[in-house]
Amino acid sequence: MKVSQLKPHLRVAASALAIATLVACGGGGGSSSTPSGGNSVSPPPPPPPPPANEAPVARTTASPASPEEGQPFTLDASTSTDADGDTLTYSWSQLSGPPVTLETPDQAVLQVAAAEVIEDTEAVFRVTVSDGENSSTADVPLVFENISQTPALITPYTYYSTIPLPFRPINWGTVHPGLQILGAEEIPGGDISFYGVYRDSQSTEFALSFRRAISQAFQQPLFTKLVTYFTLSSGSHFWVIDSQGSRIYSQPPDNSDELTLLQETSHQDACSTTQLVSEQWLIVGRRNAGFELYENGWGVDTSTQYPPPPPAHNPVRQKGFTTTNSICGIQRTYFSVDRTVFGSPYGLLDLISLLTYNLDTRSLELYSQKPGAMTQEVDAFELTQSVRAEFDSVNDLELIDHMTAENTLWLLFSDGEHKGDHRLIVAGLDDNRNIVQSTYQWEIGAPSGFGKYSFLTANPAGIEIVIFAPSSPQAIVFKPNDPFDWFGSLDGPYFFEVGLGATTGGNLGISVDNNQAIVTLHPDKQELKVFVSPPY
């Protein structure tokens, strides 16, 4: 019988049987979602979301909290933390105060130099600390302290202008009052070139121009002393002395910019120089080799000849003292500190006595010419006296510079610290030719060298000794109260505001609006500063 022929109630029964069979078999091969107990099971809950990233905690300090102008201080954010242990990055900025240079603003710890200020000034710095997702900030205030040592120097000179330079000024010297020479280096530690300094006539304001004066460049390291050289025979000359030798230059008769090399002497490792008053002799102290005397090459007065003859020969070594010690300060002594004359300064070579500083033994030594020594004798001197230099310090002080002034030897020492031991020793001879010395000191400012100024004040001697200390905005000034006594009447120290970074200076020799002018050299800033005074 065909299915279609079944009666309706039989078709219903057949369908019910088929459904029952499917259920019994597991629903067409699948497993049942209902356990044998008949209770349903919930799916497992989703995992909890990760905790929210916590922002880092920024912390910062400044040490010291009140750095002196120009001095280093530390900004430190290294104690900043992050609860998630993420790697932190840093970004520093300055919110207020005189601007300073942040050379590595992405570091946790910064070394920064305090700004130059004229009074104590507050500054605020901010560090932003980030973990890559969140960030936080912390601010730190500090005070830049003005350096103002007293007593201040009473001087008619006031700041006039700053002249930017395309190079680093290193030395200042004089050929004659109308021609100053500037020694400069293009890069720190590079060769030194010499330029003539001129008033820029094309400028409506006061400006200086610089034209190459010597074609040769001098290699570092240098012991460069710019010695003003005057001779009776051929006018004004410029004597350049470095560690390798000495060279004498002259300005040609046509006053052209470039100086002419006249004479050259080779001597290794020079560390001190001086001249006789007659300017006919150069005395060179050397490291590990004693000292030597050189005749300038003319030897006689030819001023009556016109035109003057050219130099006959290069400087000739005439006398000396050979030793393994380093003679790094030297002064020809003509008279005592009380003005007792020992002999004529004009060419009487048998009367020569030399007051020196022995760098190796740290002693002041007196050398006298041997009785009856001939002009060409190699070791024409003998050591006649030696005394220890009176540093009045327990620290080991380094010789920074030396110079001569009015028959005294000036020696500059320092431990190199901004606030440290700095000493000036002035030495000479008493009436019995015994070595005498006086020691002066100051606290702030590691010295770099000496400079001589004319009429910086109205003192009777007309010359002041200025010590430059780049770490301080103040130069240190000593002045004699007696023009004939640069030993017993020395007064100071006084302090003269010249700005940070000054290493040396001198008289400009160029009128500034009919005023006298002096300059200071600032190598790191690549600038000169000009100070002017009304004419006396």
XYZ file of C-alpha atoms in Angstrom:
536
model
C 0.000 0.000 0.000
C 1.340 3.425 -0.840
C 2.095 5.842 1.958
C -0.014 8.455 0.378
C -2.880 6.079 0.766
C -2.554 5.810 4.598
C -5.220 7.345 6.625
C -4.481 10.586 8.420
C -4.283 9.117 11.904
C -1.705 6.545 10.751
C 0.526 9.278 9.216
C 0.631 11.128 12.545
C 1.622 7.999 14.388
C 4.438 7.303 11.951
C 5.862 10.842 12.365
C 5.833 10.535 16.132
C 7.692 7.254 15.932
C 10.370 8.802 13.716
C 10.953 11.713 16.132
C 11.230 9.342 19.070
C 13.811 7.309 17.199
C 15.945 10.420 16.468
C 15.909 11.503 20.099
C 16.921 8.075 21.287
C 19.855 8.068 18.862
C 21.234 11.389 20.120
C 19.709 13.779 17.652
C 21.281 12.614 14.449
C 24.731 11.787 15.822
C 25.372 14.880 18.067
C 25.784 14.746 21.831
C 23.081 16.006 24.101
C 23.574 19.350 25.911
C 21.468 18.167 28.743
C 23.196 16.042 31.387
C 21.598 12.945 32.668
C 20.457 14.904 35.718
C 18.572 17.324 33.498
C 20.253 20.622 34.936
C 21.811 23.293 32.501
C 25.571 24.615 32.926
C 26.558 28.363 32.383
C 29.631 29.180 30.181
C 32.801 30.315 32.107
C 32.973 34.095 32.826
C 35.355 36.248 30.651
C 38.759 37.149 32.232
C 38.853 40.470 34.129
C 40.254 43.468 32.149
C 43.942 44.367 32.819
C 44.460 47.066 35.467
C 44.675 50.609 34.131
C 48.251 51.911 33.513
C 49.367 54.111 36.383
C 51.181 57.346 35.582
C 54.772 57.530 36.820
C 55.632 59.638 39.836
C 58.051 62.427 38.874
C 60.554 63.578 41.477
C 63.392 66.081 41.020
C 66.052 67.900 42.992
C 68.624 70.610 42.286
C 72.050 70.528 43.879
C 73.248 72.933 45.053
C 70.009 74.813 45.471
C 71.803 78.158 45.152
C 74.671 77.836 42.650
C 76.906 80.821 41.999
C 76.731 82.332 38.525
C 78.766 80.361 36.030
C 79.156 77.412 38.385
C 77.810 73.897 37.705
C 74.705 72.502 39.332
C 72.842 69.208 38.942
C 69.205 68.600 38.029
C 68.302 65.065 39.117
C 65.082 63.161 38.342
C 66.578 59.682 38.786
C 64.404 58.949 41.848
C 61.214 59.107 39.750
C 59.255 55.820 39.898
C 56.629 53.864 37.963
C 54.334 51.353 39.738
C 54.067 49.243 36.591
C 57.813 48.918 36.219
C 57.787 50.560 32.798
C 60.909 52.131 31.333
C 60.833 55.871 31.885
C 61.869 58.698 29.587
C 62.667 62.266 30.626
C 62.262 65.709 29.151
C 63.606 68.844 30.858
C 62.580 72.448 30.278
C 63.123 75.808 31.931
C 60.021 77.643 33.105
C 61.527 80.908 34.344
C 64.704 82.773 35.124
C 67.756 83.705 33.035
C 68.081 81.090 30.283
C 70.702 78.370 30.536
C 71.767 75.664 28.098
C 70.303 72.190 28.687
C 72.697 70.135 26.602
C 71.084 66.718 27.250
C 67.450 67.447 28.140
C 66.410 63.798 27.625
C 68.564 62.450 30.466
C 67.485 61.743 34.031
C 70.419 63.716 35.418
C 71.708 66.989 33.899
C 74.868 68.989 34.561
C 74.104 72.671 33.941
C 76.030 75.938 34.365
C 74.287 78.722 36.261
C 73.437 81.834 34.269
C 75.390 85.062 34.598
C 73.408 87.509 36.744
C 73.815 90.956 38.256
C 71.821 90.050 41.370
C 70.511 86.883 43.003
C 67.831 85.565 40.636
C 65.364 82.667 40.904
C 64.877 80.106 38.143
C 62.451 77.172 37.872
C 63.011 73.948 35.932
C 60.494 71.220 35.053
C 60.977 67.561 34.249
C 58.327 65.532 32.415
C 58.563 61.805 33.125
C 56.763 59.364 30.797
C 56.250 55.592 30.765
C 55.210 55.662 27.112
C 51.494 56.007 27.864
C 51.095 58.368 30.772
C 53.314 61.118 32.115
C 53.709 63.401 35.101
C 55.759 66.503 35.880
C 57.761 67.907 38.766
C 59.181 71.410 39.181
C 62.267 72.503 41.096
C 63.188 76.104 41.963
C 66.709 77.377 42.614
C 68.551 80.677 42.917
C 71.458 81.846 40.748
C 73.717 83.726 43.154
C 75.558 86.839 42.018
C 79.290 86.880 42.802
C 80.146 90.212 44.365
C 83.425 90.269 46.261
C 84.473 93.413 48.076
C 86.048 95.885 48.115
C 85.041 96.884 44.619
C 87.651 98.681 42.558
C 86.971 102.401 42.320
C 87.645 103.133 38.673
C 86.395 105.601 36.077
C 86.134 102.774 33.559
C 82.635 101.595 32.727
C 81.310 98.930 30.372
C 80.859 100.249 26.832
C 80.147 97.413 24.393
C 80.634 93.766 23.490
C 82.255 92.907 20.154
C 81.438 89.436 18.741
C 84.296 87.619 17.027
C 84.524 84.844 14.421
C 87.252 83.153 16.474
C 88.374 82.560 20.057
C 90.560 85.421 21.381
C 93.590 84.084 23.256
C 96.347 86.729 23.508
C 96.664 90.492 23.406
C 99.895 92.345 22.611
C 101.297 95.602 21.293
C 103.569 96.455 18.380
C 103.322 100.183 19.109
C 100.594 102.344 20.671
C 98.781 102.541 17.343
C 98.812 98.822 16.563
C 97.480 96.119 18.858
C 97.795 92.419 18.062
C 95.155 89.804 18.858
C 96.101 86.128 18.997
C 93.138 83.885 18.188
C 92.254 80.277 17.459
C 89.562 79.119 15.046
C 88.680 76.056 17.140
C 89.467 75.194 20.769
C 92.981 73.839 20.947
C 93.709 74.688 17.307
C 96.460 76.776 15.771
C 96.867 80.370 16.911
C 96.883 83.156 14.325
C 97.685 86.821 14.909
C 95.541 89.728 13.721
C 96.047 93.472 13.749
C 93.253 95.373 15.526
C 91.835 98.441 13.781
C 88.963 100.860 14.254
C 86.348 100.096 11.603
C 85.967 103.414 9.792
C 83.025 102.114 7.734
C 80.805 101.623 10.767
C 78.631 104.424 12.131
C 79.036 102.889 15.591
C 82.189 101.869 17.391
C 83.438 98.627 15.853
C 86.746 96.867 15.371
C 88.111 95.068 12.349
C 90.804 92.399 12.345
C 93.330 91.824 9.574
C 95.910 89.060 9.442
C 99.208 90.382 10.800
C 101.394 87.262 10.626
C 100.951 84.687 7.885
C 102.286 81.860 10.026
C 99.995 80.019 12.440
C 101.412 78.697 15.701
C 100.652 75.182 16.866
C 99.270 74.257 20.252
C 100.249 73.735 22.982
C 101.864 77.146 23.222
C 103.668 79.129 25.800
C 102.871 82.348 23.981
C 104.139 85.604 25.367
C 103.489 88.664 23.263
C 106.536 90.782 24.026
C 106.527 94.411 22.955
C 109.933 94.967 21.428
C 111.544 98.363 20.900
C 115.021 98.823 19.472
C 116.934 101.970 18.638
C 117.849 100.757 15.192
C 114.684 99.870 13.354
C 111.621 101.192 15.117
C 108.925 99.099 16.766
C 108.883 95.333 16.730
C 106.708 92.496 17.928
C 108.346 89.513 19.607
C 106.353 86.267 19.649
C 107.668 83.544 21.929
C 106.233 80.057 22.146
C 107.443 76.649 23.290
C 109.418 76.109 20.079
C 111.271 79.380 19.670
C 111.078 83.141 19.351
C 110.289 85.234 16.306
C 110.703 88.974 15.876
C 108.341 90.812 13.526
C 108.360 94.384 12.298
C 105.734 96.557 10.672
C 106.997 97.587 7.202
C 107.676 101.293 6.525
C 104.488 101.516 4.463
C 102.471 100.470 7.562
C 100.944 97.543 5.691
C 98.811 95.087 7.614
C 101.148 92.098 7.549
C 104.252 92.181 9.710
C 107.622 91.085 8.357
C 109.638 88.309 10.009
C 113.055 89.696 10.901
C 114.657 87.136 13.174
C 113.987 83.643 14.443
C 115.544 81.595 17.224
C 114.922 77.945 17.962
C 114.708 76.807 21.566
C 112.633 73.892 22.817
C 110.207 73.948 25.755
C 110.382 77.611 26.727
C 108.370 78.350 29.853
C 109.473 81.867 30.834
C 110.886 84.995 29.230
C 112.045 88.467 30.087
C 114.052 91.254 28.472
C 116.722 93.662 29.583
C 115.637 97.263 29.851
C 117.887 98.074 26.918
C 115.689 95.657 24.907
C 118.816 94.257 23.306
C 118.621 90.884 25.040
C 116.001 88.190 25.395
C 116.254 85.796 28.344
C 114.475 82.467 27.928
C 113.826 80.005 30.749
C 113.255 76.404 29.659
C 111.784 73.240 31.056
C 114.461 70.819 32.253
C 117.206 72.949 30.680
C 117.908 76.094 32.725
C 117.944 79.405 30.864
C 119.661 81.169 27.972
C 120.369 84.752 26.887
C 120.029 85.843 23.273
C 121.370 89.007 21.717
C 118.785 90.549 19.413
C 121.000 90.587 16.334
C 121.773 94.263 16.005
C 123.950 94.607 19.067
C 124.832 98.273 18.465
C 122.923 101.506 18.156
C 122.453 102.277 14.477
C 119.856 105.003 14.967
C 122.153 107.588 13.363
C 122.110 105.696 10.080
C 119.362 106.524 7.625
C 117.762 104.492 6.358
C 118.514 102.037 9.150
C 120.341 98.919 7.995
C 118.595 95.556 7.954
C 119.331 93.187 10.825
C 122.697 91.546 10.398
C 121.883 88.114 11.778
C 119.463 86.101 13.819
C 119.562 86.273 17.623
C 122.692 84.623 18.966
C 122.878 82.661 22.190
C 125.483 84.454 24.274
C 125.165 83.190 27.832
C 123.248 80.731 29.900
C 122.996 78.301 32.758
C 122.463 74.652 31.960
C 120.593 72.478 34.440
C 118.007 69.723 34.447
C 115.626 71.966 36.385
C 112.807 74.016 34.872
C 113.280 77.771 35.173
C 109.697 78.939 34.662
C 109.847 82.476 35.970
C 112.691 84.913 35.398
C 113.458 88.584 36.180
C 116.561 90.666 35.544
C 117.238 92.568 38.792
C 118.677 96.069 38.454
C 117.892 97.361 41.927
C 116.451 96.290 45.258
C 112.847 96.582 46.364
C 113.997 99.705 48.246
C 115.414 101.150 45.002
C 119.090 100.572 45.762
C 120.716 100.326 42.339
C 122.816 97.229 41.717
C 124.129 98.285 38.333
C 123.237 99.987 35.113
C 120.410 98.317 33.175
C 121.909 99.465 29.899
C 124.176 96.770 28.603
C 126.649 96.211 31.475
C 126.362 92.459 31.224
C 128.918 91.728 33.945
C 126.397 93.113 36.439
C 123.529 90.809 35.485
C 121.662 89.037 38.282
C 118.578 86.957 37.554
C 115.812 86.207 40.046
C 114.053 83.004 38.950
C 111.437 80.459 39.963
C 112.468 76.800 39.848
C 109.355 74.819 38.995
C 110.858 71.497 40.089
C 112.097 72.522 43.530
C 109.334 75.138 44.025
C 112.014 77.611 45.035
C 113.029 81.180 44.293
C 116.614 81.198 43.053
C 119.152 83.938 42.378
C 121.697 83.483 39.606
C 124.657 85.835 39.256
C 127.080 86.151 36.429
C 130.433 84.566 37.183
C 133.195 87.104 37.804
C 135.155 87.691 34.644
C 132.868 85.542 32.510
C 133.409 86.157 28.833
C 130.531 87.138 26.580
C 130.470 83.832 24.732
C 130.868 81.596 27.803
C 128.179 78.932 27.793
C 127.525 78.688 31.538
C 128.236 82.258 32.525
C 126.067 82.168 35.669
C 126.157 80.455 39.028
C 123.436 79.783 41.585
C 124.073 82.033 44.573
C 120.861 81.755 46.608
C 117.753 79.586 46.913
C 114.708 79.890 49.208
C 111.392 78.074 49.236
C 108.419 79.934 47.824
C 106.046 80.920 50.628
C 102.687 79.579 49.488
C 101.047 79.700 52.935
C 98.933 76.729 51.851
C 98.745 73.037 52.701
C 97.533 72.280 49.171
C 99.692 71.525 46.155
C 99.404 74.681 44.061
C 100.194 74.859 40.351
C 102.093 77.694 38.695
C 99.562 79.404 36.428
C 101.495 82.373 35.063
C 104.349 84.727 35.782
C 105.373 88.202 34.777
C 107.790 90.966 35.709
C 106.968 94.456 36.917
C 109.321 97.152 38.183
C 112.165 94.843 39.126
C 109.936 92.314 40.875
C 108.934 88.811 39.847
C 105.208 88.029 40.038
C 104.109 84.402 40.314
C 100.504 83.230 40.139
C 99.477 79.919 41.743
C 96.201 78.039 42.213
C 94.717 74.669 43.113
C 92.352 75.103 40.156
C 89.165 75.231 42.221
C 86.657 78.041 41.845
C 86.553 78.410 45.612
C 90.036 77.351 46.518
C 93.590 78.347 47.268
C 94.813 81.109 44.970
C 98.109 82.857 45.628
C 100.103 85.760 44.266
C 103.777 85.818 45.254
C 105.754 88.997 44.605
C 109.512 88.510 44.967
C 112.538 90.787 44.782
C 115.890 91.487 46.403
C 116.638 93.607 49.462
C 119.592 95.979 49.683
C 121.881 93.065 50.581
C 120.724 91.078 47.539
C 118.789 88.634 49.676
C 115.558 87.227 48.249
C 112.426 88.668 49.856
C 108.825 87.793 49.043
C 105.246 88.725 49.914
C 102.197 86.488 49.502
C 98.642 87.615 48.698
C 95.479 85.560 48.345
C 91.760 85.594 47.553
C 89.057 82.932 47.685
C 86.767 83.072 44.654
C 87.975 82.718 41.081
C 90.547 80.252 39.720
C 93.093 82.447 37.876
C 94.090 82.055 34.231
C 96.749 84.757 33.922
C 97.883 88.343 34.348
C 97.270 91.560 32.520
C 98.703 95.054 32.878
C 96.510 98.120 32.578
C 97.485 101.770 32.476
C 95.575 104.151 34.733
C 92.760 101.762 35.578
C 92.652 103.857 38.735
C 94.300 107.123 39.658
C 97.066 105.426 41.671
C 100.490 107.155 41.552
C 102.214 104.274 39.772
C 99.923 104.580 36.768
C 99.742 100.805 36.256
C 97.579 98.121 37.847
C 98.133 94.384 37.861
C 94.949 92.561 36.909
C 94.445 88.839 37.479
C 91.764 87.220 35.345
C 89.650 84.360 36.679
C 87.242 82.940 34.044
C 85.068 81.239 36.671
C 84.272 84.598 38.271
C 82.793 87.750 36.709
C 85.271 89.787 38.729
C 88.925 90.368 37.907
C 91.311 90.656 40.854
C 93.295 93.896 40.958
C 96.432 94.879 42.866
C 97.891 98.369 42.723
C 101.036 99.929 44.159
C 100.541 103.097 46.146
C 104.107 104.188 45.443
C 105.279 104.415 41.816
C 108.776 103.426 42.985
C 107.753 100.574 45.275
C 105.970 97.606 43.735
C 106.781 95.386 46.683
C 106.044 96.994 50.036
C 103.232 99.319 48.960
C 101.090 96.827 47.071
C 97.414 97.320 47.849
C 94.643 94.797 47.232
C 92.939 92.693 46.264
C 90.199 94.800 44.720
C 87.521 93.413 42.427
C 86.507 94.742 39.030
C 83.387 93.495 37.207
C 84.365 92.257 33.727
C 81.931 89.368 33.148
C 82.322 85.602 33.182
C 84.919 83.904 31.026
C 87.556 86.661 30.801
C 91.029 85.127 30.466
C 93.203 88.176 29.741
C 93.052 91.740 28.471
C 94.970 94.911 27.854
C 94.895 98.499 26.710
C 92.987 98.965 23.471
C 95.171 101.777 22.194
C 92.257 103.134 20.151
C 90.200 106.106 21.239
C 86.521 105.329 21.760
C 84.497 108.509 21.336
C 87.558 110.427 22.592
C 87.749 108.179 25.636
C 90.519 105.839 26.722
C 89.604 102.181 26.321
C 90.612 98.779 27.645
C 89.481 95.324 26.571
C 88.918 91.915 28.120
C 89.077 88.661 26.131
C 86.372 85.987 26.500
C 87.373 82.908 24.422
C 84.387 80.658 25.125
C 81.961 83.443 24.264
C 84.069 84.483 21.233
C 83.925 88.131 22.168
C 85.796 91.178 23.394
C 84.373 93.533 25.990
C 85.269 97.201 25.821
C 85.443 99.497 28.852
C 85.980 103.238 28.522
C 87.146 106.073 30.729
C 87.176 109.832 30.195
C 90.656 111.094 29.286
C 92.834 112.336 32.119
